[in-house]
Coordinates of C-alpha atoms in Angstrom, one line a residue:
Chain A
M143 CA 97.0 177.2 216.3
A144 CA 99.8 175.0 217.7
K145 CA 103.3 176.5 217.5
S146 CA 106.8 175.3 217.9
I147 CA 109.2 176.7 220.4
D148 CA 112.9 177.5 219.9
V149 CA 115.0 177.9 223.0
S150 CA 118.5 179.1 222.6
D151 CA 121.2 179.9 225.2
L152 CA 118.7 180.3 228.0
D153 CA 120.1 181.2 231.4
I154 CA 117.6 181.6 234.2
Y155 CA 118.4 183.4 237.5
Y156 CA 116.8 183.9 240.9
G157 CA 118.3 187.2 241.9
D158 CA 122.1 186.6 241.6
F159 CA 121.7 182.8 241.7
L160 CA 122.1 181.1 238.3
A161 CA 119.5 178.3 238.5
V162 CA 119.7 176.9 234.9
Q163 CA 122.4 177.5 232.4
G164 CA 122.7 177.3 228.6
V165 CA 119.5 175.5 227.5
N166 CA 119.1 174.9 223.8
M167 CA 116.2 172.9 222.3
T168 CA 113.5 172.9 219.8
I169 CA 110.0 171.9 220.9
K170 CA 108.0 170.6 217.9
A171 CA 104.4 171.8 217.3
R172 CA 101.6 169.3 217.9
S173 CA 103.7 167.0 220.0
V174 CA 104.3 166.2 223.6
T175 CA 107.6 167.1 225.1
A176 CA 108.5 165.8 228.5
F177 CA 111.1 167.2 230.9
I178 CA 112.6 164.7 233.3
G179 CA 115.4 164.9 235.9
P180 CA 116.0 164.9 239.6
S181 CA 114.4 167.4 242.0
G182 CA 115.9 170.9 242.0
C183 CA 117.6 170.6 238.5
G184 CA 115.5 173.3 237.0
K185 CA 112.9 171.5 234.9
S186 CA 110.0 173.5 236.3
T187 CA 112.0 176.7 236.1
V188 CA 112.6 176.2 232.4
L189 CA 109.0 175.4 231.9
R190 CA 107.9 178.6 233.7
S191 CA 110.3 180.6 231.6
L192 CA 108.4 179.5 228.5
N193 CA 105.3 181.6 229.4
R194 CA 107.1 184.2 231.4
M195 CA 105.7 182.9 234.7
H196 CA 109.2 182.7 236.1
E197 CA 109.5 186.5 236.5
V198 CA 106.5 186.6 238.7
I199 CA 108.9 185.7 241.6
P200 CA 110.6 188.9 242.8
G201 CA 114.2 189.1 241.5
A202 CA 113.8 186.3 239.0
R203 CA 115.0 187.0 235.5
V204 CA 116.0 185.3 232.2
E205 CA 118.7 185.7 229.7
G206 CA 118.7 184.2 226.2
K207 CA 116.0 183.6 223.7
V208 CA 112.7 181.9 223.6
V209 CA 111.1 182.1 220.2
V210 CA 107.5 180.9 219.6
D211 CA 106.8 180.5 215.9
G212 CA 109.2 183.3 215.0
Q213 CA 108.2 185.6 217.8
S214 CA 110.6 186.3 220.7
L215 CA 108.9 186.0 224.1
Y216 CA 111.5 188.2 225.8
G217 CA 111.9 190.8 223.1
A218 CA 111.5 194.5 223.9
G219 CA 108.0 195.6 224.1
V220 CA 106.5 192.1 224.5
D221 CA 103.8 192.1 227.2
P222 CA 104.1 189.2 229.6
V223 CA 100.3 189.3 230.1
A224 CA 99.8 188.8 226.3
V225 CA 102.3 185.9 226.3
R226 CA 100.5 184.1 229.1
R227 CA 97.2 184.4 227.2
Q228 CA 98.8 182.6 224.3
I229 CA 100.6 179.9 226.4
G230 CA 98.4 178.2 228.9
M231 CA 99.7 176.5 232.1
V232 CA 98.5 173.7 234.4
F233 CA 100.1 173.4 237.8
Q234 CA 101.2 170.6 240.1
R235 CA 98.3 171.0 242.5
P236 CA 94.9 171.5 241.0
N237 CA 94.0 175.2 241.6
P238 CA 90.5 176.1 240.5
F239 CA 89.3 179.4 241.8
P240 CA 87.6 178.6 245.1
T241 CA 85.0 181.3 244.9
M242 CA 83.8 180.4 241.4
S243 CA 81.5 177.8 240.1
I244 CA 82.7 175.1 237.6
Y245 CA 81.1 177.2 234.8
D246 CA 82.9 180.4 235.9
N247 CA 86.2 178.6 236.4
V248 CA 86.2 177.5 232.8
L249 CA 85.4 181.0 231.6
A250 CA 87.8 182.8 233.9
G251 CA 90.5 183.3 231.2
N252 CA 87.9 184.3 228.6
K253 CA 86.4 186.9 230.9
L254 CA 89.9 188.5 231.3
N255 CA 89.8 189.5 227.7
A256 CA 87.1 191.8 228.8
K257 CA 84.9 191.6 225.8
R258 CA 81.2 191.0 226.4
M259 CA 80.1 187.4 225.7
K260 CA 76.7 186.3 224.7
K261 CA 75.3 183.6 227.0
S262 CA 75.1 181.2 224.1
E263 CA 78.7 181.8 223.1
A264 CA 79.8 181.4 226.8
D265 CA 77.8 178.1 227.0
S266 CA 79.4 176.7 223.9
I267 CA 82.9 177.6 225.1
V268 CA 82.2 175.9 228.5
E269 CA 80.9 172.8 226.8
R270 CA 83.7 172.6 224.2
S271 CA 86.4 173.1 226.9
L272 CA 84.9 170.6 229.3
K273 CA 84.5 168.1 226.6
G274 CA 88.1 168.7 225.5
A275 CA 89.2 168.0 229.1
N276 CA 87.0 164.8 229.3
L277 CA 85.0 166.3 232.1
W278 CA 81.8 167.3 230.5
N279 CA 79.9 164.0 231.2
E280 CA 80.8 164.2 234.8
V281 CA 79.8 167.8 235.5
K282 CA 77.3 168.8 232.9
D283 CA 74.4 168.6 235.5
R284 CA 76.1 170.7 238.1
L285 CA 77.9 173.5 236.3
N286 CA 76.9 175.9 239.0
K287 CA 78.4 174.0 241.9
P288 CA 81.8 175.4 243.2
G289 CA 84.9 174.1 241.4
M290 CA 86.2 172.9 244.7
S291 CA 83.4 170.4 245.1
L292 CA 85.1 168.1 242.5
S293 CA 87.6 165.4 243.3
G294 CA 91.3 166.1 242.9
G295 CA 91.5 164.5 239.4
Q296 CA 88.4 166.3 238.3
Q297 CA 89.7 169.6 239.6
Q298 CA 92.9 169.1 237.6
R299 CA 90.9 168.4 234.4
L300 CA 88.8 171.5 235.2
C301 CA 92.1 173.4 235.3
I302 CA 93.0 171.9 231.9
A303 CA 89.6 173.0 230.6
R304 CA 90.2 176.5 231.9
A305 CA 93.5 176.6 230.2
I306 CA 92.2 175.4 226.8
A307 CA 89.1 177.6 227.0
V308 CA 91.2 180.5 225.7
E309 CA 92.6 178.4 222.8
P310 CA 96.3 178.8 223.6
Q311 CA 99.0 177.9 221.2
V312 CA 101.0 175.9 223.8
L313 CA 100.0 174.1 226.9
L314 CA 102.5 173.8 229.7
M315 CA 102.0 171.2 232.4
D316 CA 104.1 171.2 235.6
E317 CA 103.8 167.7 237.1
P318 CA 100.1 167.7 236.5
C319 CA 99.6 164.2 237.9
S320 CA 101.8 164.3 241.0
A321 CA 98.9 165.0 243.4
L322 CA 96.6 162.5 241.8
D323 CA 95.7 158.8 242.2
P324 CA 96.6 156.3 239.4
I325 CA 93.1 156.3 237.9
S326 CA 92.9 160.1 237.6
T327 CA 96.5 160.0 236.3
A328 CA 95.4 157.6 233.5
A329 CA 92.5 160.0 232.7
I330 CA 94.9 162.9 232.4
E331 CA 97.4 160.9 230.3
D332 CA 94.6 159.9 227.9
L333 CA 93.6 163.5 227.7
I334 CA 97.2 164.6 226.9
H335 CA 97.2 162.1 224.0
E336 CA 94.0 163.7 222.6
L337 CA 95.1 167.3 223.1
K338 CA 98.3 166.6 221.2
S339 CA 96.4 166.9 217.9
D340 CA 95.6 170.6 218.6
Y341 CA 98.2 171.8 221.0
T342 CA 101.9 171.9 221.6
I343 CA 102.3 170.3 225.0
V344 CA 105.3 170.5 227.3
I345 CA 105.1 168.4 230.5
V346 CA 107.3 168.2 233.5
T347 CA 107.2 164.9 235.3
H348 CA 109.0 162.9 237.9
N349 CA 107.5 159.7 236.7
M350 CA 109.7 158.3 233.9
Q351 CA 107.1 155.7 232.9
Q352 CA 104.7 158.6 232.4
A353 CA 107.3 160.4 230.2
A354 CA 107.7 157.2 228.2
R355 CA 104.0 156.8 227.8
V356 CA 102.9 160.3 226.8
S357 CA 105.8 162.1 225.2
D358 CA 107.3 162.2 221.7
D359 CA 110.5 164.0 222.8
T360 CA 112.2 164.0 226.1
G361 CA 114.6 166.4 227.7
F362 CA 116.8 165.2 230.6
F363 CA 117.9 167.9 233.0
N364 CA 120.5 167.5 235.7
L365 CA 122.8 169.5 238.0
K366 CA 126.4 169.7 236.7
A367 CA 127.5 169.2 240.3
T368 CA 126.1 170.0 243.7
G369 CA 125.9 173.8 244.0
E370 CA 126.3 174.2 240.2
P371 CA 123.4 175.4 238.0
G372 CA 121.1 172.9 236.3
H373 CA 121.5 172.2 232.6
L374 CA 119.9 170.2 229.8
V375 CA 121.9 167.0 229.5
E376 CA 120.2 165.4 226.5
F377 CA 117.2 166.2 224.3
N378 CA 116.1 163.4 222.0
P379 CA 113.0 161.5 220.7
T380 CA 111.5 159.6 223.7
S381 CA 112.0 156.2 222.0
K382 CA 115.7 156.8 221.6
M383 CA 116.0 158.3 225.0
F384 CA 114.6 155.3 226.8
T385 CA 116.4 152.7 224.7
Q386 CA 119.8 154.0 223.7
P387 CA 120.5 157.5 225.1
D388 CA 123.5 159.4 223.9
E389 CA 124.7 160.3 227.4
E390 CA 125.7 157.8 230.0
S391 CA 124.2 159.9 232.8
T392 CA 120.8 159.8 231.1
E393 CA 121.0 156.0 231.0
A394 CA 122.0 156.0 234.6
Y395 CA 119.1 158.1 235.6
I396 CA 116.5 156.3 233.6
S397 CA 117.6 152.9 234.7
G398 CA 117.6 153.9 238.3
R399 CA 121.4 153.8 238.7
F400 CA 121.5 157.5 239.4
G401 CA 124.8 158.9 240.3
Chain B
M859 CA 84.3 139.4 296.0
S860 CA 87.4 138.3 294.1
T861 CA 85.6 138.7 290.8
T862 CA 84.6 142.3 291.5
T863 CA 88.1 143.3 292.6
K864 CA 89.4 141.7 289.4
R865 CA 86.9 143.4 287.2
E866 CA 87.1 146.9 288.6
P867 CA 90.6 147.9 287.3
Q868 CA 89.7 146.4 283.9
T869 CA 86.6 148.6 283.4
E870 CA 88.5 151.6 284.6
A871 CA 91.3 151.1 282.1
V872 CA 88.7 150.9 279.3
A873 CA 86.4 153.7 280.3
G874 CA 88.7 156.3 281.8
P875 CA 91.0 158.0 279.3
V876 CA 94.4 158.9 280.6
Q877 CA 94.4 162.3 282.2
R878 CA 97.6 164.3 281.8
R879 CA 98.2 167.1 284.2
G880 CA 99.4 169.5 281.6
D881 CA 96.3 169.0 279.5
V882 CA 94.0 169.4 282.4
V883 CA 95.7 172.6 283.6
F884 CA 95.7 174.1 280.1
A885 CA 92.1 173.2 279.4
G886 CA 91.1 174.7 282.7
L887 CA 93.0 178.0 282.0
A888 CA 91.5 178.2 278.5
K889 CA 88.0 177.5 279.7
G890 CA 88.5 180.0 282.5
A891 CA 89.5 182.7 280.1
G892 CA 86.5 182.1 277.9
V893 CA 84.1 182.2 280.8
L894 CA 85.7 185.3 282.2
I895 CA 85.1 187.2 279.0
M896 CA 81.5 186.2 279.0
V897 CA 81.1 187.2 282.7
A898 CA 82.7 190.5 282.1
L899 CA 80.5 191.2 279.1
A900 CA 77.4 190.2 281.0
G901 CA 78.4 192.3 283.9
V902 CA 78.8 195.4 281.7
G903 CA 75.4 194.7 280.2
L904 CA 73.8 194.1 283.5
F905 CA 75.2 197.3 285.0
L906 CA 74.0 199.3 282.0
L907 CA 70.5 197.8 282.3
I908 CA 70.1 198.4 286.0
E909 CA 71.6 201.8 286.1
G910 CA 70.0 202.9 282.9
A911 CA 66.5 201.7 283.8
P912 CA 65.4 204.6 285.9
A913 CA 66.1 206.9 283.0
I914 CA 63.1 205.5 281.0
T915 CA 60.8 207.8 282.9
A916 CA 63.1 210.8 283.0
S917 CA 61.8 214.0 281.5
G918 CA 62.3 217.8 281.6
D919 CA 65.4 218.9 283.4
Q920 CA 66.5 215.4 284.2
A921 CA 66.6 214.5 280.6
Y922 CA 68.6 217.6 279.7
G923 CA 65.5 219.6 278.8
N924 CA 63.9 217.0 276.7
D925 CA 60.3 215.7 277.1
N926 CA 61.4 212.1 277.2
I927 CA 64.5 209.9 277.0
V928 CA 64.0 209.1 273.4
L929 CA 64.2 212.7 272.3
F930 CA 67.5 213.0 274.3
V931 CA 69.1 209.8 273.0
W932 CA 68.0 210.0 269.3
P933 CA 70.1 213.0 268.2
L934 CA 73.2 211.6 270.0
L935 CA 72.6 208.2 268.3
F936 CA 72.2 209.9 265.0
G937 CA 75.4 211.9 265.5
T938 CA 77.3 208.7 266.5
L939 CA 76.2 206.8 263.5
L940 CA 76.7 209.7 261.1
A941 CA 80.2 210.4 262.2
S942 CA 81.1 206.7 262.1
V943 CA 79.6 206.1 258.7
I944 CA 81.4 209.0 257.2
A945 CA 84.6 207.9 258.9
L946 CA 84.2 204.5 257.4
L947 CA 83.5 205.9 253.9
L948 CA 86.7 207.9 254.1
A949 CA 88.9 205.3 255.8
V950 CA 88.0 202.0 254.1
P951 CA 88.9 202.8 250.5
L952 CA 92.2 204.3 251.7
A953 CA 92.9 201.5 254.0
L954 CA 92.3 198.8 251.4
G955 CA 94.5 200.7 248.9
V956 CA 97.3 201.0 251.4
A957 CA 97.0 197.4 252.4
L958 CA 97.1 196.3 248.8
V959 CA 100.2 198.4 248.1
I960 CA 101.9 196.8 251.1
S961 CA 100.9 193.2 250.3
H962 CA 101.1 193.1 246.5
Y963 CA 102.5 196.2 244.8
A964 CA 105.4 197.9 246.7
P965 CA 108.9 196.4 246.8
R966 CA 109.4 194.6 250.1
R967 CA 111.5 197.1 251.8
I968 CA 109.2 200.1 251.1
A969 CA 106.2 197.9 252.0
K970 CA 107.7 197.1 255.4
S971 CA 108.4 200.7 256.4
L972 CA 105.0 201.9 255.1
G973 CA 103.5 199.2 257.3
Y974 CA 105.4 200.4 260.3
V975 CA 104.3 204.0 259.7
I976 CA 100.6 203.0 259.5
D977 CA 100.9 200.9 262.6
L978 CA 102.4 203.9 264.4
L979 CA 99.2 205.8 263.8
A980 CA 97.5 203.4 266.2
A981 CA 99.9 204.2 268.9
I982 CA 99.0 207.9 269.1
P983 CA 96.6 208.6 272.0
S984 CA 93.2 209.8 271.1
V985 CA 93.7 213.0 273.1
V986 CA 96.5 213.9 270.8
Y987 CA 94.2 213.3 267.8
G988 CA 91.6 215.5 269.5
L989 CA 94.1 218.3 270.0
W990 CA 95.4 218.0 266.5
G991 CA 91.8 218.0 265.1
A992 CA 90.7 221.0 267.1
F993 CA 93.7 223.2 266.7
V994 CA 95.4 222.2 263.4
L995 CA 93.0 220.4 261.2
A996 CA 89.9 222.5 262.0
P997 CA 91.4 225.9 261.1
A998 CA 93.2 224.5 258.2
I999 CA 90.1 222.9 256.6
L1000 CA 87.8 225.8 257.2
P1001 CA 88.5 227.4 253.7
S1002 CA 87.5 224.2 252.0
Y1003 CA 84.3 224.2 253.9
Q1004 CA 83.6 227.7 252.8
W1005 CA 84.3 226.7 249.3
L1006 CA 81.9 223.7 249.6
A1007 CA 79.2 225.9 251.1
G1008 CA 79.6 228.4 248.3
H1009 CA 79.7 226.0 245.4
L1010 CA 77.9 222.9 246.6
G1011 CA 75.6 224.6 249.1
W1012 CA 72.5 223.3 247.2
L1013 CA 73.4 219.8 248.5
P1014 CA 71.9 219.3 252.0
F1015 CA 75.3 218.1 253.2
F1016 CA 77.0 221.4 252.5
E1017 CA 74.4 223.9 253.4
G1018 CA 76.6 225.7 255.9
P1019 CA 77.0 228.3 257.1
A1020 CA 80.7 227.5 257.2
T1021 CA 81.9 229.5 260.1
T1022 CA 84.0 227.0 262.0
G1023 CA 86.2 224.0 261.2
R1024 CA 85.0 222.1 264.2
T1025 CA 82.2 220.3 262.4
I1026 CA 81.1 216.7 262.3
L1027 CA 82.9 216.3 259.0
T1028 CA 86.2 217.3 260.7
A1029 CA 85.4 214.9 263.5
S1030 CA 84.8 212.2 261.0
I1031 CA 88.1 212.9 259.2
V1032 CA 89.9 212.5 262.6
L1033 CA 88.0 209.3 263.3
A1034 CA 88.9 208.0 259.8
I1035 CA 92.6 208.6 260.5
M1036 CA 92.2 206.8 263.8
I1037 CA 90.6 203.7 262.4
L1038 CA 92.9 203.6 259.4
P1039 CA 95.7 201.5 261.1
I1040 CA 93.4 198.7 262.3
V1041 CA 91.6 198.3 259.0
T1042 CA 94.9 198.5 257.1
A1043 CA 96.7 196.0 259.3
I1044 CA 94.0 193.4 259.2
S1045 CA 93.4 193.8 255.4
R1046 CA 97.1 193.6 254.7
E1047 CA 97.4 190.3 256.7
V1048 CA 94.5 188.6 254.9
F1049 CA 95.6 189.9 251.5
A1050 CA 99.1 188.5 252.1
Q1051 CA 97.6 185.1 253.0
T1052 CA 96.0 184.6 249.6
P1053 CA 97.4 181.2 248.4
R1054 CA 100.2 181.6 246.0
M1055 CA 98.7 178.9 243.7
H1056 CA 95.5 180.8 243.2
E1057 CA 97.4 184.0 242.3
E1058 CA 99.6 182.0 239.9
A1059 CA 96.5 180.4 238.4
A1060 CA 95.1 183.8 237.5
L1061 CA 98.5 185.1 236.3
A1062 CA 99.0 182.1 234.1
L1063 CA 95.6 182.7 232.4
G1064 CA 97.0 186.1 231.4
A1065 CA 95.5 188.3 234.2
T1066 CA 97.1 191.6 234.8
R1067 CA 98.1 192.4 238.4
W1068 CA 94.9 194.2 239.1
E1069 CA 92.8 191.4 237.5
M1070 CA 94.7 188.9 239.6
V1071 CA 93.9 190.9 242.7
R1072 CA 90.2 191.0 241.7
M1073 CA 90.0 187.3 240.8
T1074 CA 91.8 185.8 243.8
V1075 CA 92.9 188.3 246.5
F1076 CA 89.5 190.0 247.0
P1077 CA 87.3 187.0 247.1
Y1078 CA 89.7 185.1 249.3
S1079 CA 90.0 187.9 251.9
R1080 CA 86.5 189.2 251.8
S1081 CA 85.4 188.0 255.2
G1082 CA 88.7 189.0 256.9
V1083 CA 88.4 192.5 255.5
I1084 CA 84.8 192.8 256.7
S1085 CA 86.1 191.8 260.2
G1086 CA 88.7 194.5 260.0
I1087 CA 86.1 197.1 259.0
M1088 CA 83.9 196.0 261.8
L1089 CA 86.7 196.5 264.3
G1090 CA 87.3 199.9 262.8
L1091 CA 83.7 200.8 263.1
G1092 CA 83.6 199.6 266.7
R1093 CA 86.4 202.0 267.5
A1094 CA 84.7 204.8 265.6
L1095 CA 81.4 204.3 267.4
G1096 CA 83.0 204.3 270.8
E1097 CA 85.6 207.0 270.3
T1098 CA 85.2 209.7 272.9
M1099 CA 88.0 212.1 273.5
A1100 CA 88.8 213.1 269.9
V1101 CA 85.2 213.8 269.0
A1102 CA 84.5 215.6 272.3
M1103 CA 87.5 217.9 271.6
V1104 CA 86.9 218.6 268.0
L1105 CA 83.1 219.0 267.8
S1106 CA 81.2 222.2 268.1
V1107 CA 77.9 220.9 269.5
G1108 CA 74.4 222.1 268.9
I1109 CA 71.8 220.8 271.5
G1110 CA 69.5 218.1 270.2
V1111 CA 70.4 218.8 266.5
V1112 CA 69.5 216.1 263.9
T1113 CA 70.9 217.2 260.6
V1114 CA 72.8 215.9 257.6
N1115 CA 74.4 219.3 257.2
L1116 CA 78.1 218.3 257.7
I1117 CA 79.7 221.7 257.9
S1118 CA 77.5 223.9 260.1
P1119 CA 78.5 225.0 263.6
Q1120 CA 75.5 223.3 265.0
N1121 CA 76.4 219.6 265.0
P1122 CA 74.9 216.5 266.6
S1123 CA 77.1 215.2 269.3
T1124 CA 77.9 211.5 269.7
I1125 CA 76.9 209.3 272.6
A1126 CA 80.4 208.7 273.9
A1127 CA 81.5 212.3 273.6
N1128 CA 78.3 213.5 275.3
I1129 CA 78.8 211.2 278.2
A1130 CA 82.4 212.4 278.6
L1131 CA 81.4 216.1 278.5
N1132 CA 78.4 215.9 280.9
F1133 CA 79.3 213.2 283.3
G1134 CA 81.3 215.4 285.6
N1135 CA 78.4 217.7 286.3
A1136 CA 75.7 215.0 286.3
S1137 CA 73.8 213.9 289.4
G1138 CA 70.7 212.0 290.3
T1139 CA 68.6 210.8 287.4
K1140 CA 70.9 212.6 285.0
I1141 CA 73.5 209.9 285.6
N1142 CA 70.9 207.3 284.8
V1143 CA 70.1 209.1 281.6
L1144 CA 73.7 209.2 280.6
V1145 CA 74.1 205.5 281.4
F1146 CA 71.0 204.7 279.4
S1147 CA 72.6 206.4 276.4
G1148 CA 75.6 204.2 277.0
L1149 CA 73.3 201.2 276.9
V1150 CA 72.1 202.3 273.5
L1151 CA 75.6 202.5 272.3
F1152 CA 76.4 199.1 273.7
V1153 CA 73.4 197.6 271.9
I1154 CA 74.2 199.4 268.6
S1155 CA 77.8 198.2 268.7
F1156 CA 76.6 194.7 269.2
A1157 CA 74.1 194.9 266.4
V1158 CA 76.6 196.4 264.0
N1159 CA 79.1 193.6 264.8
F1160 CA 76.6 190.8 264.3
F1161 CA 75.4 192.4 261.1
G1162 CA 79.0 192.5 259.9
R1163 CA 79.6 188.8 260.8
W1164 CA 76.5 187.9 259.0
I1165 CA 77.6 189.6 255.8
A1166 CA 81.0 187.9 256.1
A1167 CA 79.4 184.5 256.7
R1168 CA 77.1 184.9 253.8
G1169 CA 80.0 185.7 251.5
Q1170 CA 81.7 182.5 252.6
V1171 CA 78.8 180.2 252.0
K1172 CA 78.7 181.5 248.4
G1173 CA 82.4 180.6 247.9

């Protein structure tokens, strides 16, 4: 189920503006890969180009190759909708559908596939996904309550449940804990550890301790200079990255001497 | 004595919050505006009640040849509701489609100019709509009515005979065009306000554009759209000139036949056509029909709000 991702010579544009230039990396299957770097350096942009969410913004486009398990995402005739069904995403702010119950939120992605589901089948998907997101025990007695009735941390786990309900190959997380308190953050980080055995996970984070805690590999992004596009400075195993990085600027950023 | 003088300023400082002149003036203006609206509305209602009351006993010639006031008002009320409902049925799907194109489908530049054109429709005076309906649309649409009467004549709506284009269906089409701008404008605004993060949530799950609209845009904007429809319906119910000019009226007709020359008139159009020649109790009779329209408009609006509110509780 989990797949590896090969990114080669990726240039990402907003209209005529080159936001990210020349990204090359290999994201391993069944591992957690963290993207770190200062604001505006293109981490989230790269992440969103991995499931073709980048092009949702008018004028945005991508050059280069993203290959998931031998299949090019940007090849001719590839349907972005199909890509997004294979590669799930969790956003910075929890965004359950406000008009849907917890139950319906989990099934939202499955219902898009438009096939009729038996009630028992739907029930088991909901239970499996909520258990997978460590939310089942907290909500099993109120599945018909609106998704918005949950706390922020629970909402974010509901969004993770919604993303894994369709059994994607890859799970992308765009600063999933930045709107959450430390306890909810810890719950999500534990969850990431567990999900790693089934999914390839890519996480963008501003929190370097978080990157060190949850990830196997880390990519450090930075701007070449003010006004220049962002680029991938270094991509290495997390343990190496946080002890003896190859690049001086990586060390400067990680140790807080950013400049 | 000395203790009281000491205490007084203290209690004042605690109890009385600071009054700023700007706040006081603004609050007064806002309250005044609110009260003024209520007074105006109550004044209209009161006028209709007092002037309409004598009509309750009207009959015969005074009630335009009807035995009592109900027989006079009912066909008009029926015509009003029929024309408005058909206008809504025609306008709402079109308006929602146009609004969606403007807010979510068309490239920004085209969307903008399309929006302007639709808004422009609202600037055309209703007399012009009436003229256009009576002298352009009615003759042009007559062949289609003849076709309808010939091929779908077994339906009660298209019984015919189709001898004129100035039917209630034509009036409804004109009304539909007139309410299109307001329904479109309001729908477009609420569609565009759907939070980006909800739309992205749907897209990231692999929703197509249409599925995204169904999952996020429609539920989010439901109550706003209903408000827009209610405003459109309000305009359709009260529209006078266009209907009066387009419609070929049969006296006291109640029929669902949409394409015959004998059409039920509407309350507003009937008042406009007859008010000039009315005197004595006849004026009261016309005012009474106005009261009925007032009440119906109110009822329809409350009903619409109720539907909108119910939708929100669910969400």
